[in-house]
mmCIF file of N, CA and C in Angstrom:
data_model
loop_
_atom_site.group_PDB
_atom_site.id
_atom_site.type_symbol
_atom_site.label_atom_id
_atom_site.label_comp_id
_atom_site.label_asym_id
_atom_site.label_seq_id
_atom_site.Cartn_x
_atom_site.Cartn_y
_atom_site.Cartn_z
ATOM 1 N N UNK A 1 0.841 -1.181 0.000
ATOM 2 C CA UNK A 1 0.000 0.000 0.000
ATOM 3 C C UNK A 1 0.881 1.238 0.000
ATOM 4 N N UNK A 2 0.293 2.242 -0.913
ATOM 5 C CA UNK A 2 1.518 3.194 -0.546
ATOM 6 C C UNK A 2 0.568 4.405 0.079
ATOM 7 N N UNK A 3 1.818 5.315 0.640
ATOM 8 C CA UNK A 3 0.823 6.378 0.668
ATOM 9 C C UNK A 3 0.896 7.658 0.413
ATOM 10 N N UNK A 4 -0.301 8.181 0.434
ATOM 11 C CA UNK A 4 -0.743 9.375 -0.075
ATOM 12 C C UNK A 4 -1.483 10.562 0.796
ATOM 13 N N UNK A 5 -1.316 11.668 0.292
ATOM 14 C CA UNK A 5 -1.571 12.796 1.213
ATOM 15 C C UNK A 5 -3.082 13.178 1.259
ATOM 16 N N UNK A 6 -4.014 11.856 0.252
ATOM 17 C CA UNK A 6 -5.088 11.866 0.107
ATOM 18 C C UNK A 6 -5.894 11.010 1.412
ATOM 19 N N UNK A 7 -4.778 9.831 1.440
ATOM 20 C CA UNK A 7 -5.165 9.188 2.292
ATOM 21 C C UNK A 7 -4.877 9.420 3.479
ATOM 22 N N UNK A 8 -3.535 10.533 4.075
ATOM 23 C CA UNK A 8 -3.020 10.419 5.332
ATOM 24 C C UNK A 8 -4.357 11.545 5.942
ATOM 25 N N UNK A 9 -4.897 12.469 4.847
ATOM 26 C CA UNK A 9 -5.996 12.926 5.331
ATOM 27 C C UNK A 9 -7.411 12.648 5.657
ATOM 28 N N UNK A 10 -7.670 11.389 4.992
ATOM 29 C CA UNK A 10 -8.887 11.272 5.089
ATOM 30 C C UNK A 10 -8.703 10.462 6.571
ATOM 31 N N UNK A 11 -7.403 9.752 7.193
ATOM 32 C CA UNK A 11 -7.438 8.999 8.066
ATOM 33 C C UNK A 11 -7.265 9.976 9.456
ATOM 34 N N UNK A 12 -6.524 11.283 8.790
ATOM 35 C CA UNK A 12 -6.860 12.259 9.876
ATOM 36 C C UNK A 12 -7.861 12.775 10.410
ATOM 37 N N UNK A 13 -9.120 12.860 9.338
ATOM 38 C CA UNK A 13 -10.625 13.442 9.604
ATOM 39 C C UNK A 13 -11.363 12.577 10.136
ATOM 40 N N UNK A 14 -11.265 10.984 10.229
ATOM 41 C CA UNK A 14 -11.675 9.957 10.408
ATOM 42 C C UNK A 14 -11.597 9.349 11.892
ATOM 43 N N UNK A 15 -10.239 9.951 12.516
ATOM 44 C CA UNK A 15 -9.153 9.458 13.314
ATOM 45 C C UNK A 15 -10.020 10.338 14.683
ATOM 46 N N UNK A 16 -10.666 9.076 15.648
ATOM 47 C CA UNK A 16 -11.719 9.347 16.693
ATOM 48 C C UNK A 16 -10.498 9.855 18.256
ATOM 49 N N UNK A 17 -9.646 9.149 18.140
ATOM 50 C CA UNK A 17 -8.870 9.770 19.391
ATOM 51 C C UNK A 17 -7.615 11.371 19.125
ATOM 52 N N UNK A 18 -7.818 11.864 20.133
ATOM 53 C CA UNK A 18 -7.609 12.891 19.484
ATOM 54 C C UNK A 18 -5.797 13.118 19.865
ATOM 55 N N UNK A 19 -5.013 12.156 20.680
ATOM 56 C CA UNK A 19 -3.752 11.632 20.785
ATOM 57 C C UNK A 19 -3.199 11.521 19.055
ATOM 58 N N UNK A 20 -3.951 10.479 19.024
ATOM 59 C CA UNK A 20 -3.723 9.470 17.773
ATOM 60 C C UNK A 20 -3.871 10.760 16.014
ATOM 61 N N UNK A 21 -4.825 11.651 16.509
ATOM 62 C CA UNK A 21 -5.103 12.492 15.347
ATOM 63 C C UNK A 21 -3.963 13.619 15.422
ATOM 64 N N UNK A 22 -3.298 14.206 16.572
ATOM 65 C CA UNK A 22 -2.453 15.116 16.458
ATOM 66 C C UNK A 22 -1.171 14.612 15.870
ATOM 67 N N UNK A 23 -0.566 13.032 16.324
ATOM 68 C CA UNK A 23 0.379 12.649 15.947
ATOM 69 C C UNK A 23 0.223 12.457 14.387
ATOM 70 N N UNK A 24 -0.898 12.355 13.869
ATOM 71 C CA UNK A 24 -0.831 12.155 12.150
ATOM 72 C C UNK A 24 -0.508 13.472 11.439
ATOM 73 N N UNK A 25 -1.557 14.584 11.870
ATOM 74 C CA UNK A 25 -1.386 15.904 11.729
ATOM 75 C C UNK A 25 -0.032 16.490 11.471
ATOM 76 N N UNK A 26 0.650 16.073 12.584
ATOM 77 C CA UNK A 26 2.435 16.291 12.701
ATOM 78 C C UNK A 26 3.467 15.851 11.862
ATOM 79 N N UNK A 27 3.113 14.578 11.538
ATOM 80 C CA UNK A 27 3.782 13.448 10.547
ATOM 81 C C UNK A 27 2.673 14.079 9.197
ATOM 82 N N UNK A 28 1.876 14.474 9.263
ATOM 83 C CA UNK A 28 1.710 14.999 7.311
ATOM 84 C C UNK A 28 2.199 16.577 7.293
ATOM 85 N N UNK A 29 2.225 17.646 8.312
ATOM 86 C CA UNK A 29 2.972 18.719 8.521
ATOM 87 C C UNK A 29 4.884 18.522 7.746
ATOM 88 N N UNK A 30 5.331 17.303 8.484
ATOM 89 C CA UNK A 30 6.237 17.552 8.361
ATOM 90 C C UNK A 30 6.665 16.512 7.198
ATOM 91 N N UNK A 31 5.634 15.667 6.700
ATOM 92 C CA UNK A 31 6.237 15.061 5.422
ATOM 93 C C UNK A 31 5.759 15.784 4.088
ATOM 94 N N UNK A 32 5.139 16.503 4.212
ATOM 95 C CA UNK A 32 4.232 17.434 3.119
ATOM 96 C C UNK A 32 4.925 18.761 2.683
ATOM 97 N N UNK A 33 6.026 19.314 3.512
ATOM 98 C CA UNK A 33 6.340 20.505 3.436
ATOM 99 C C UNK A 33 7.802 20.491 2.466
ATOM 100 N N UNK A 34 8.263 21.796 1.911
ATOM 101 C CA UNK A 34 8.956 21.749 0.805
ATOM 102 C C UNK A 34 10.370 21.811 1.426
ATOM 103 N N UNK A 35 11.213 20.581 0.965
ATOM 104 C CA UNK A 35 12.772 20.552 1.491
ATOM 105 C C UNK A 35 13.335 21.284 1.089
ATOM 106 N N UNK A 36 14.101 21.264 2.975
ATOM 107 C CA UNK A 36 15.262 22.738 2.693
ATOM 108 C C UNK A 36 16.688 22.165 1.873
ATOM 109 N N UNK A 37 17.345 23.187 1.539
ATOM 110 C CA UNK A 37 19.060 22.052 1.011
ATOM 111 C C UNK A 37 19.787 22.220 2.095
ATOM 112 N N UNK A 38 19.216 21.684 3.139
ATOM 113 C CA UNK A 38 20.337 21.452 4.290
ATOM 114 C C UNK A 38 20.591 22.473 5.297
ATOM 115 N N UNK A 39 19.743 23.686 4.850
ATOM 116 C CA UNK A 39 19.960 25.238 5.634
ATOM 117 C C UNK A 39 19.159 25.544 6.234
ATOM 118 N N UNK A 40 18.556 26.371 6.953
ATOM 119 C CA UNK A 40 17.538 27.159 7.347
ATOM 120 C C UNK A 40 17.867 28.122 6.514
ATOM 121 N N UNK A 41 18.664 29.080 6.210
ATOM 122 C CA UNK A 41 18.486 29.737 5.632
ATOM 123 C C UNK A 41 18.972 29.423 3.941
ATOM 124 N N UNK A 42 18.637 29.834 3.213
ATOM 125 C CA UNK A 42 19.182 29.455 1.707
ATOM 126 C C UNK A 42 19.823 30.034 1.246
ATOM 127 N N UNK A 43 19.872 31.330 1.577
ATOM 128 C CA UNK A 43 20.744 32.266 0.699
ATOM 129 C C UNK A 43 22.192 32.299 1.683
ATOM 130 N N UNK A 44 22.724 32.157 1.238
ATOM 131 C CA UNK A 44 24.379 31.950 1.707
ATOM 132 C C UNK A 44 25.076 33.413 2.129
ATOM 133 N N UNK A 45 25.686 33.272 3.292
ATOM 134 C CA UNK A 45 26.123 34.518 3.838
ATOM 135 C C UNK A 45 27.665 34.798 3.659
ATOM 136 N N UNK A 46 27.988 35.571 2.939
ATOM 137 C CA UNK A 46 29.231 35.951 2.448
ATOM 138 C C UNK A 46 30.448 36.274 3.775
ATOM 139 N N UNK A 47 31.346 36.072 3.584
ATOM 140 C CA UNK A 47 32.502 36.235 4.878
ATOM 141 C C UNK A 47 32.645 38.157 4.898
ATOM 142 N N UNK A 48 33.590 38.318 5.843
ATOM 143 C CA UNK A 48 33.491 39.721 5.658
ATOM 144 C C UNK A 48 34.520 39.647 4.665
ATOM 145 N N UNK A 49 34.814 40.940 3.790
ATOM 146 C CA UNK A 49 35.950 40.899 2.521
ATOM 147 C C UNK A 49 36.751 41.922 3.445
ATOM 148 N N UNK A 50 38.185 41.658 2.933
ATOM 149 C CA UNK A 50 39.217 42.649 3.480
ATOM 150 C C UNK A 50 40.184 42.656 2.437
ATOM 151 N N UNK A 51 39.770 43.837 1.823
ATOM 152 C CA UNK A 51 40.264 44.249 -0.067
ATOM 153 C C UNK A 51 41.806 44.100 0.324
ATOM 154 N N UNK A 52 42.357 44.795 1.684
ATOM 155 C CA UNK A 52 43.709 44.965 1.790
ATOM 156 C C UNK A 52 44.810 43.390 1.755
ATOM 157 N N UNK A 53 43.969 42.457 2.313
ATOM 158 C CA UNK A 53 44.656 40.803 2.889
ATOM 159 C C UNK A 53 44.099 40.274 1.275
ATOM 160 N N UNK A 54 43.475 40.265 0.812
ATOM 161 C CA UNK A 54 43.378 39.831 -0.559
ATOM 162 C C UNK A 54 43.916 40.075 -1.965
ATOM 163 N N UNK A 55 44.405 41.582 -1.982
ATOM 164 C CA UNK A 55 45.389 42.290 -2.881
ATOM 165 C C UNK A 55 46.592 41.389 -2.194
ATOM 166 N N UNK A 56 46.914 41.809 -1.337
ATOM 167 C CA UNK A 56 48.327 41.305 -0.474
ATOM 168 C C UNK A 56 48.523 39.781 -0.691
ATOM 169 N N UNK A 57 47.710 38.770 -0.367
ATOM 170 C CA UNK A 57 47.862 37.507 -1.247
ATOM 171 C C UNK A 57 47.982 36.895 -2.314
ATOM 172 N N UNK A 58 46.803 38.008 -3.215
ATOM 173 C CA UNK A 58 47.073 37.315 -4.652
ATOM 174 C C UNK A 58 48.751 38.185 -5.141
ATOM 175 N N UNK A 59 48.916 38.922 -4.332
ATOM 176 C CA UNK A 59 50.221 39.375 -5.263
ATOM 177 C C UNK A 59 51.017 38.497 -4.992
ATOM 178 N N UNK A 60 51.598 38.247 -3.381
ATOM 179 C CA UNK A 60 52.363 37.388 -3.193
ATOM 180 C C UNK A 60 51.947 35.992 -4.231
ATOM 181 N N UNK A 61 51.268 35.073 -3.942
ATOM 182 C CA UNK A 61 51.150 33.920 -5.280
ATOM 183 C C UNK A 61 51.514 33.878 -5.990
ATOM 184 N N UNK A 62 51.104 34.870 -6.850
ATOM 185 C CA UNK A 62 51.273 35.606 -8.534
ATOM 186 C C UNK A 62 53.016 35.693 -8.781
ATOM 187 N N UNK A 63 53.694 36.296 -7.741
ATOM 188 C CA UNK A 63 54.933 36.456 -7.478
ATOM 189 C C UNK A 63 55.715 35.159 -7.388
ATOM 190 N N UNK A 64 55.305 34.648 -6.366
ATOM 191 C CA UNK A 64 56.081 33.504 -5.772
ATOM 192 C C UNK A 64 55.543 31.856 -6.513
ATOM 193 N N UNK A 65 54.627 31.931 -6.368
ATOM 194 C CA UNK A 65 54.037 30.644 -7.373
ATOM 195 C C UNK A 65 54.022 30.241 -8.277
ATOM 196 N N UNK A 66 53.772 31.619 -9.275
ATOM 197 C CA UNK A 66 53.616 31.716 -10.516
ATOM 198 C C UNK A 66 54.769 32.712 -11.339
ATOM 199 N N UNK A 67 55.864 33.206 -10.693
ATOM 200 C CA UNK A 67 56.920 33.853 -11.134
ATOM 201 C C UNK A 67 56.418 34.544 -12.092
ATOM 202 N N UNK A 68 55.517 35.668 -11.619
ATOM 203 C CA UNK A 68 55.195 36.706 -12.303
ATOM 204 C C UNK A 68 56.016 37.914 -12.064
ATOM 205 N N UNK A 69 55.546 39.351 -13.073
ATOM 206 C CA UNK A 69 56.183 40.248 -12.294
ATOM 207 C C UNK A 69 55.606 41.026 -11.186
ATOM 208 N N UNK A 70 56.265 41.661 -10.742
ATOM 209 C CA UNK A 70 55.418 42.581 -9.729
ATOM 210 C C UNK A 70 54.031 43.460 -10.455
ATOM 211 N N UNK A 71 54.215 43.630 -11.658
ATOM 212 C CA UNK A 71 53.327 44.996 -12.171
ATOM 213 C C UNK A 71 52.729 43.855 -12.874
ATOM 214 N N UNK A 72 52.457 42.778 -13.649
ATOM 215 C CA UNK A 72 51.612 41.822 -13.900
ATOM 216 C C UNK A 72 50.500 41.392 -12.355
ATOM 217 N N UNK A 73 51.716 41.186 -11.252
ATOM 218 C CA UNK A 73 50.626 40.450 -10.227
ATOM 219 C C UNK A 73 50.000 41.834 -9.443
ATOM 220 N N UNK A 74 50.627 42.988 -9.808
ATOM 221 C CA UNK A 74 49.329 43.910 -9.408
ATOM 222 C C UNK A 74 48.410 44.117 -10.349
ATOM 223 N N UNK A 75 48.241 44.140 -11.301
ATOM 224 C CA UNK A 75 47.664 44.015 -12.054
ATOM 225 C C UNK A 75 46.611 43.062 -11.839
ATOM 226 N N UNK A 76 46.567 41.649 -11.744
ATOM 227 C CA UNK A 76 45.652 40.834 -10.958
ATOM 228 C C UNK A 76 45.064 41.131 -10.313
ATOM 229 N N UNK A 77 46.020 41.322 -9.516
ATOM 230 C CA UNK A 77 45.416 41.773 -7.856
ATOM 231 C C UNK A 77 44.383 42.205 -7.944
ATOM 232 N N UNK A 78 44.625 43.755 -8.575
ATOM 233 C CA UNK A 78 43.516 45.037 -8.874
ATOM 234 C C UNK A 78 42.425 44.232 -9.228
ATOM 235 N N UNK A 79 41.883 43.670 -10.634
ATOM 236 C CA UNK A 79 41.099 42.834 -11.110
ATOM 237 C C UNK A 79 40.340 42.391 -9.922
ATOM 238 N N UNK A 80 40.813 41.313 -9.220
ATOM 239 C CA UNK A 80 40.359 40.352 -8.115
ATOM 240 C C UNK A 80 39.569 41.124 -7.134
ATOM 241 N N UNK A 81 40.067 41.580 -6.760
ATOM 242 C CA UNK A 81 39.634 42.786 -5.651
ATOM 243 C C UNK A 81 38.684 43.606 -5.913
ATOM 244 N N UNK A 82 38.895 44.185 -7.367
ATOM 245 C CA UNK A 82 37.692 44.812 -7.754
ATOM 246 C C UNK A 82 36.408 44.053 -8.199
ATOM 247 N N UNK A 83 36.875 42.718 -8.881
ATOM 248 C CA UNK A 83 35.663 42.068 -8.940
ATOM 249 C C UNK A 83 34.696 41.351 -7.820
ATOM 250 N N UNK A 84 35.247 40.982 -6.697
ATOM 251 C CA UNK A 84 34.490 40.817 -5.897
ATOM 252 C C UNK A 84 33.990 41.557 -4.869
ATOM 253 N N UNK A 85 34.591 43.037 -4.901
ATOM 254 C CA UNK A 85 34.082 44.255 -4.154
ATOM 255 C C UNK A 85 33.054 44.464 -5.038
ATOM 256 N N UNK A 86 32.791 44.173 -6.129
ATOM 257 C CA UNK A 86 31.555 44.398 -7.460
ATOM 258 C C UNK A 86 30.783 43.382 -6.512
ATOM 259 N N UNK A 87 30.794 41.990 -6.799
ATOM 260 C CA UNK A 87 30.190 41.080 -6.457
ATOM 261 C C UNK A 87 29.097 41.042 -5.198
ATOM 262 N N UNK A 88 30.345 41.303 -4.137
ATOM 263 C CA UNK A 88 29.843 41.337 -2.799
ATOM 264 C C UNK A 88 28.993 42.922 -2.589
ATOM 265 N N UNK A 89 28.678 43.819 -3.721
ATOM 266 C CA UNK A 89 28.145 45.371 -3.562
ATOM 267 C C UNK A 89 28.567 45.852 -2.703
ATOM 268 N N UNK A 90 29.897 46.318 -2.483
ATOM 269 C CA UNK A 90 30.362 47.271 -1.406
ATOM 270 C C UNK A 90 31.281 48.525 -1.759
ATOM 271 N N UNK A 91 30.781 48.788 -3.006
ATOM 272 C CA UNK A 91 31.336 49.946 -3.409
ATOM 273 C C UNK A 91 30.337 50.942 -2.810
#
């Protein structure tokens, strides 16, 4: 038998003890309702940005990782920084 939200109701309207009717009530409340992805909230909360520690990293990388020059990995930098100060709206 499978079931259905046709049937978990009609057995709720039907359902003479009133123990027995709240616990169904509860169990179709909470099997009926639309899943979260794992959050209470959904919209995702961004870290704080600190334009200064993020220029300062990607240069170093750019430099040291990637044996760039200095005026190439500022160059990045700038980019990076500005695009996610765009992103995050904190201009």
């Amino acid at each position: 038998m499978t079931l259905t939200k046709k049937w978990l109701l009609e057995e709720i309207e039907t359902e003479p003890n009133p123990g027995i009717k709240l616990a169904l009530e509860r169990v179709f409340q909470k099997y009926t309702e639309a899943p979260t992805r794992g959050k209470e909230n959904p919209q995702t909360t961004l870290k704080e940005f600190d334009r200064d520690a993020t220029y300062s990293k990607v240069v170093h990388f750019y430099i040291d990782e990637k044996k760039y020059t200095k005026e190439q990995a500022h160059e990045i930098a700038v980019r990076i920084v500005t695009r996610e100060t765009e992103r995050r709206n904190l201009k």
